[in-house]
Amino acid sequence: MSLVFHPVRRTARSLRRHLLTGLIVSLAAISGPVAAAQGLDWDGVSHIAQTRATQPWTPAGDKAKALPPELASISYDGLRAIRFRPERSTWRSQQLPFELQYFHLGLYQTEPVRIREIGPDGQVTDLPFSTADYDYGPNRFDTRAWGDLGHAGFRLHYPLNSVAYKDELAVFLGASYFRALGAGQQYGLSARGLAIDTVGGQGEEFPRFTEFWVRRPAAADREVTVLALLESPRATGAYRFVIRPGFQTTMTVHARVYLREGAAPVATLGLAPLTSMFLSGENQPLPGDFRPEVHDSDGLMLATGEGEWLWRPLQRPRSVQVSSFATVNPRGFGLMQRDRRFASYEDVEARYERRPSAWVRPLGNWGAGRVELVQLPTPDETHDNVVAYWVPARLPAPGQPLEFAYELSWQGDEQQRPPSSWVTQTRRGYGYTRLSPAEQSAQPKFVLDFAGPALDALPPGAAVQAVVSASANGRVIEAVAYPNPATSTWRVSLRVVRIDPNQPVELRAFLQHQQHAVSETWTHLLLPE
C-alpha cells in the first residue's frame, strides 16, 4: 500500500463511544451500517479517527475521572509490586495460543486506555478493569470505590520459546509506544505509532493510543490482529497491527493519519518512529565503567531507494544532534543491535546482546522524504536518547488521510544485512604514535572492520581500495584498506583533519574492488570536542 493522500468524505454524525463494563457494543453505533454487517475493521477505526480530526482536541484528563490519590502518588516500587494474576488472562480458559494481560494505572501511567475484543462473529465486547485481576502485594488499598479505572495498557503472551510456557510477545503501554520480542530476545528498543515535532517545532507532541480492539484468534491461528485509535492535539490516526511471533517476530502495520482541523501546523511528522538508548560503545567508551559497551542499539542502517546501503554508528552527543538522509521510496531503515557477543557488554543483568534490532520495510512507495536520526545527551542508560523515523516531503491537508504501511521486524542473531558486506566495528584513536594529544585531536583516526559475502568471494591478493570522503570542514589525509588475518575480514584506517574544530565533519567510507563497491557505506558525524 502506497503512502498517498485521499479525498475526504465527511460525515455529519458523531460517533458514540460505549464504555460500559461487560457490554457487547453495537457495531452500527461505532462504525456505521457496513461495519455492523462485516464486523469492526480498520476502515471502521479510520472512520472514528476521521470524525475526531474535525473536532477540537479534548485532553484525556478532561474525559476521565481522576486517578485515586493512592495510585497517583504511588512509588516506583509500589507500582512494580502490583502484578497481574496470570490465571485471569483473557482467552486462557479457551486454551488459545495467545493470551492478553493488562497493566495497572499509577505513577507515570495516569491516562487510561479502553481495550475491547472483537469476537469471531464480529461482536465487540469491552474488556474492563477489575481489581480481582491483580495481586497488590504489600500495598494496602481500599479498592471498593475505584470502579472501572480503565487499563494503562496491555501485553500479548505466546509460547515463543517453549510450548510449555506463554512468554511476553508484545507490549502496548504509554503514549503510542509498543515493542515486541522474537525467540531468545530480551526487551530493548521501542517503536511508536507517530512522532510529532521531535525536532523543528515548538516542542515535541506525544500522540497516544486511546482505544484498542483485539481480534480473538482461533485455536489454529499463529497471528493476532490489533486495531488502535491514535489521538493528540494535532493528529488522529487508525492503526492495524498483524503480529506474527517467531524467531523473528514481525508486525505488518497499516495506518491512516489525519492532521486535526484548526490545529497549529506540524513541522516534523515522523512515521514509523523507533526509540532506543546509546550510552557507550567501541567508538565511544565510557571512562570508569567496567562494561565495554552499553546500548540497546549500536547503529542506524538505511537502504535508500537509489540502492545504497548506509551505516551510521550511534553516539552520545554533548548537545542535540540531528542527521537527515534524503531519498525516494526507501527500501528500509532500522535501529540495529549488530553486536551480539556477551563479551562486548559483560552485563549479566541487562544482557544487551539479547536486545532486538528493529527493521522497518516500507510496503508500497513512500515517495520522497528523509530518514531523520535524532541523538540526545544522556546521563545514564535509564534514558532513551535515540530516535529515528521517516519524514514525508509533503504533508496532507487537515482532514485528508495520509495512508502508509510497513513491515516491522524484531530481529535477533539473524537480522537484516546489506547484500555485499557491512561494518562490524568502528573504533577511534591511535596506538603508539609520536603525535601529541593536541595533534591527535586535530587529526582524528578511525579504524573500521568490514565483513560479508562480497569480501569473502574476493580472490587472494585482491586489490581493495578504501574510498573515503569528508564534508567541506574536513580533509582526508589517510585512507588505507588491508586484510585482517586474525578475523578473515578487511580493515580500513583513516585520518581526517578538521579545518574548523568548532564545526562537525561528515565522513563517508566504503570498500571498492575493480571500480565496484563491495561494502555498505559507513557514514559518521565527527562532532566538535
PDB file of N, CA and C in Angstrom, residues 434-471:
ATOM      1  N   ARG A 434      53.830   9.225  17.664  1.00  0.00           N
ATOM      2  CA  ARG A 434      54.635  10.363  18.109  1.00  0.00           C
ATOM      3  C   ARG A 434      53.816  11.649  18.128  1.00  0.00           C
ATOM      4  N   LEU A 435      52.562  11.569  17.717  1.00  0.00           N
ATOM      5  CA  LEU A 435      51.724  12.763  17.718  1.00  0.00           C
ATOM      6  C   LEU A 435      51.362  13.146  19.154  1.00  0.00           C
ATOM      7  N   SER A 436      51.313  14.423  19.412  1.00  0.00           N
ATOM      8  CA  SER A 436      50.899  14.910  20.730  1.00  0.00           C
ATOM      9  C   SER A 436      49.386  14.749  20.880  1.00  0.00           C
ATOM     10  N   PRO A 437      48.859  14.814  22.117  1.00  0.00           N
ATOM     11  CA  PRO A 437      47.399  14.753  22.289  1.00  0.00           C
ATOM     12  C   PRO A 437      46.659  15.816  21.484  1.00  0.00           C
ATOM     13  N   ALA A 438      47.222  17.003  21.386  1.00  0.00           N
ATOM     14  CA  ALA A 438      46.568  18.059  20.607  1.00  0.00           C
ATOM     15  C   ALA A 438      46.542  17.698  19.123  1.00  0.00           C
ATOM     16  N   GLU A 439      47.625  17.121  18.632  1.00  0.00           N
ATOM     17  CA  GLU A 439      47.668  16.716  17.220  1.00  0.00           C
ATOM     18  C   GLU A 439      46.715  15.558  16.958  1.00  0.00           C
ATOM     19  N   GLN A 440      46.593  14.637  17.899  1.00  0.00           N
ATOM     20  CA  GLN A 440      45.661  13.523  17.737  1.00  0.00           C
ATOM     21  C   GLN A 440      44.219  14.021  17.688  1.00  0.00           C
ATOM     22  N   SER A 441      43.926  15.033  18.487  1.00  0.00           N
ATOM     23  CA  SER A 441      42.577  15.598  18.467  1.00  0.00           C
ATOM     24  C   SER A 441      42.296  16.322  17.156  1.00  0.00           C
ATOM     25  N   ALA A 442      43.316  17.007  16.620  1.00  0.00           N
ATOM     26  CA  ALA A 442      43.144  17.755  15.371  1.00  0.00           C
ATOM     27  C   ALA A 442      43.098  16.828  14.159  1.00  0.00           C
ATOM     28  N   GLN A 443      43.686  15.616  14.305  1.00  0.00           N
ATOM     29  CA  GLN A 443      43.723  14.646  13.209  1.00  0.00           C
ATOM     30  C   GLN A 443      43.133  13.316  13.700  1.00  0.00           C
ATOM     31  N   PRO A 444      41.825  13.233  13.936  1.00  0.00           N
ATOM     32  CA  PRO A 444      41.237  12.010  14.472  1.00  0.00           C
ATOM     33  C   PRO A 444      41.485  10.818  13.537  1.00  0.00           C
ATOM     34  N   LYS A 445      41.713   9.658  14.149  1.00  0.00           N
ATOM     35  CA  LYS A 445      41.928   8.429  13.399  1.00  0.00           C
ATOM     36  C   LYS A 445      40.812   7.439  13.711  1.00  0.00           C
ATOM     37  N   PHE A 446      40.308   6.783  12.656  1.00  0.00           N
ATOM     38  CA  PHE A 446      39.273   5.773  12.803  1.00  0.00           C
ATOM     39  C   PHE A 446      39.776   4.459  12.217  1.00  0.00           C
ATOM     40  N   VAL A 447      39.382   3.374  12.854  1.00  0.00           N
ATOM     41  CA  VAL A 447      39.691   2.030  12.376  1.00  0.00           C
ATOM     42  C   VAL A 447      38.367   1.287  12.227  1.00  0.00           C
ATOM     43  N   LEU A 448      38.058   0.842  11.009  1.00  0.00           N
ATOM     44  CA  LEU A 448      36.802   0.167  10.692  1.00  0.00           C
ATOM     45  C   LEU A 448      37.087  -1.248  10.233  1.00  0.00           C
ATOM     46  N   ASP A 449      36.228  -2.179  10.627  1.00  0.00           N
ATOM     47  CA  ASP A 449      36.308  -3.546  10.123  1.00  0.00           C
ATOM     48  C   ASP A 449      35.059  -3.856   9.309  1.00  0.00           C
ATOM     49  N   PHE A 450      35.267  -4.525   8.162  1.00  0.00           N
ATOM     50  CA  PHE A 450      34.184  -4.914   7.265  1.00  0.00           C
ATOM     51  C   PHE A 450      34.190  -6.428   7.092  1.00  0.00           C
ATOM     52  N   ALA A 451      33.000  -7.027   6.967  1.00  0.00           N
ATOM     53  CA  ALA A 451      32.869  -8.460   6.696  1.00  0.00           C
ATOM     54  C   ALA A 451      31.624  -8.688   5.861  1.00  0.00           C
ATOM     55  N   GLY A 452      31.602  -9.795   5.129  1.00  0.00           N
ATOM     56  CA  GLY A 452      30.417 -10.125   4.353  1.00  0.00           C
ATOM     57  C   GLY A 452      30.737 -10.931   3.113  1.00  0.00           C
ATOM     58  N   PRO A 453      29.724 -11.435   2.420  1.00  0.00           N
ATOM     59  CA  PRO A 453      29.938 -12.352   1.295  1.00  0.00           C
ATOM     60  C   PRO A 453      30.707 -11.754   0.129  1.00  0.00           C
ATOM     61  N   ALA A 454      30.519 -10.459  -0.140  1.00  0.00           N
ATOM     62  CA  ALA A 454      31.242  -9.850  -1.264  1.00  0.00           C
ATOM     63  C   ALA A 454      32.741  -9.854  -1.021  1.00  0.00           C
ATOM     64  N   LEU A 455      33.144  -9.660   0.229  1.00  0.00           N
ATOM     65  CA  LEU A 455      34.572  -9.703   0.558  1.00  0.00           C
ATOM     66  C   LEU A 455      35.082 -11.135   0.618  1.00  0.00           C
ATOM     67  N   ASP A 456      34.260 -12.054   1.122  1.00  0.00           N
ATOM     68  CA  ASP A 456      34.663 -13.453   1.183  1.00  0.00           C
ATOM     69  C   ASP A 456      34.915 -14.030  -0.211  1.00  0.00           C
ATOM     70  N   ALA A 457      34.210 -13.502  -1.226  1.00  0.00           N
ATOM     71  CA  ALA A 457      34.327 -14.035  -2.581  1.00  0.00           C
ATOM     72  C   ALA A 457      35.542 -13.511  -3.334  1.00  0.00           C
ATOM     73  N   LEU A 458      36.244 -12.527  -2.769  1.00  0.00           N
ATOM     74  CA  LEU A 458      37.405 -11.971  -3.472  1.00  0.00           C
ATOM     75  C   LEU A 458      38.557 -12.986  -3.501  1.00  0.00           C
ATOM     76  N   PRO A 459      39.309 -13.023  -4.601  1.00  0.00           N
ATOM     77  CA  PRO A 459      40.452 -13.931  -4.670  1.00  0.00           C
ATOM     78  C   PRO A 459      41.590 -13.460  -3.765  1.00  0.00           C
ATOM     79  N   PRO A 460      42.484 -14.374  -3.350  1.00  0.00           N
ATOM     80  CA  PRO A 460      43.640 -13.956  -2.540  1.00  0.00           C
ATOM     81  C   PRO A 460      44.449 -12.881  -3.258  1.00  0.00           C
ATOM     82  N   GLY A 461      44.866 -11.876  -2.507  1.00  0.00           N
ATOM     83  CA  GLY A 461      45.656 -10.796  -3.083  1.00  0.00           C
ATOM     84  C   GLY A 461      44.854  -9.762  -3.834  1.00  0.00           C
ATOM     85  N   ALA A 462      43.518  -9.801  -3.741  1.00  0.00           N
ATOM     86  CA  ALA A 462      42.679  -8.836  -4.455  1.00  0.00           C
ATOM     87  C   ALA A 462      42.999  -7.414  -3.997  1.00  0.00           C
ATOM     88  N   ALA A 463      42.976  -6.503  -4.946  1.00  0.00           N
ATOM     89  CA  ALA A 463      43.239  -5.095  -4.649  1.00  0.00           C
ATOM     90  C   ALA A 463      41.940  -4.433  -4.219  1.00  0.00           C
ATOM     91  N   VAL A 464      41.868  -4.112  -2.952  1.00  0.00           N
ATOM     92  CA  VAL A 464      40.677  -3.465  -2.392  1.00  0.00           C
ATOM     93  C   VAL A 464      41.061  -2.054  -1.975  1.00  0.00           C
ATOM     94  N   GLN A 465      40.251  -1.104  -2.374  1.00  0.00           N
ATOM     95  CA  GLN A 465      40.523   0.306  -2.113  1.00  0.00           C
ATOM     96  C   GLN A 465      39.529   0.859  -1.103  1.00  0.00           C
ATOM     97  N   ALA A 466      40.014   1.676  -0.184  1.00  0.00           N
ATOM     98  CA  ALA A 466      39.147   2.411   0.729  1.00  0.00           C
ATOM     99  C   ALA A 466      38.798   3.751   0.093  1.00  0.00           C
ATOM    100  N   VAL A 467      37.533   3.958  -0.189  1.00  0.00           N
ATOM    101  CA  VAL A 467      37.066   5.215  -0.765  1.00  0.00           C
ATOM    102  C   VAL A 467      36.489   6.052   0.373  1.00  0.00           C
ATOM    103  N   VAL A 468      37.188   7.103   0.727  1.00  0.00           N
ATOM    104  CA  VAL A 468      36.836   7.912   1.892  1.00  0.00           C
ATOM    105  C   VAL A 468      36.660   9.362   1.458  1.00  0.00           C
ATOM    106  N   SER A 469      35.621  10.002   1.961  1.00  0.00           N
ATOM    107  CA  SER A 469      35.388  11.415   1.649  1.00  0.00           C
ATOM    108  C   SER A 469      34.947  12.139   2.905  1.00  0.00           C
ATOM    109  N   ALA A 470      35.112  13.458   2.901  1.00  0.00           N
ATOM    110  CA  ALA A 470      34.734  14.289   4.036  1.00  0.00           C
ATOM    111  C   ALA A 470      33.992  15.515   3.538  1.00  0.00           C
ATOM    112  N   SER A 471      33.163  16.076   4.397  1.00  0.00           N
ATOM    113  CA  SER A 471      32.460  17.309   4.060  1.00  0.00           C
ATOM    114  C   SER A 471      33.441  18.472   4.022  1.00  0.00           C
TER     115      SER A 471
END
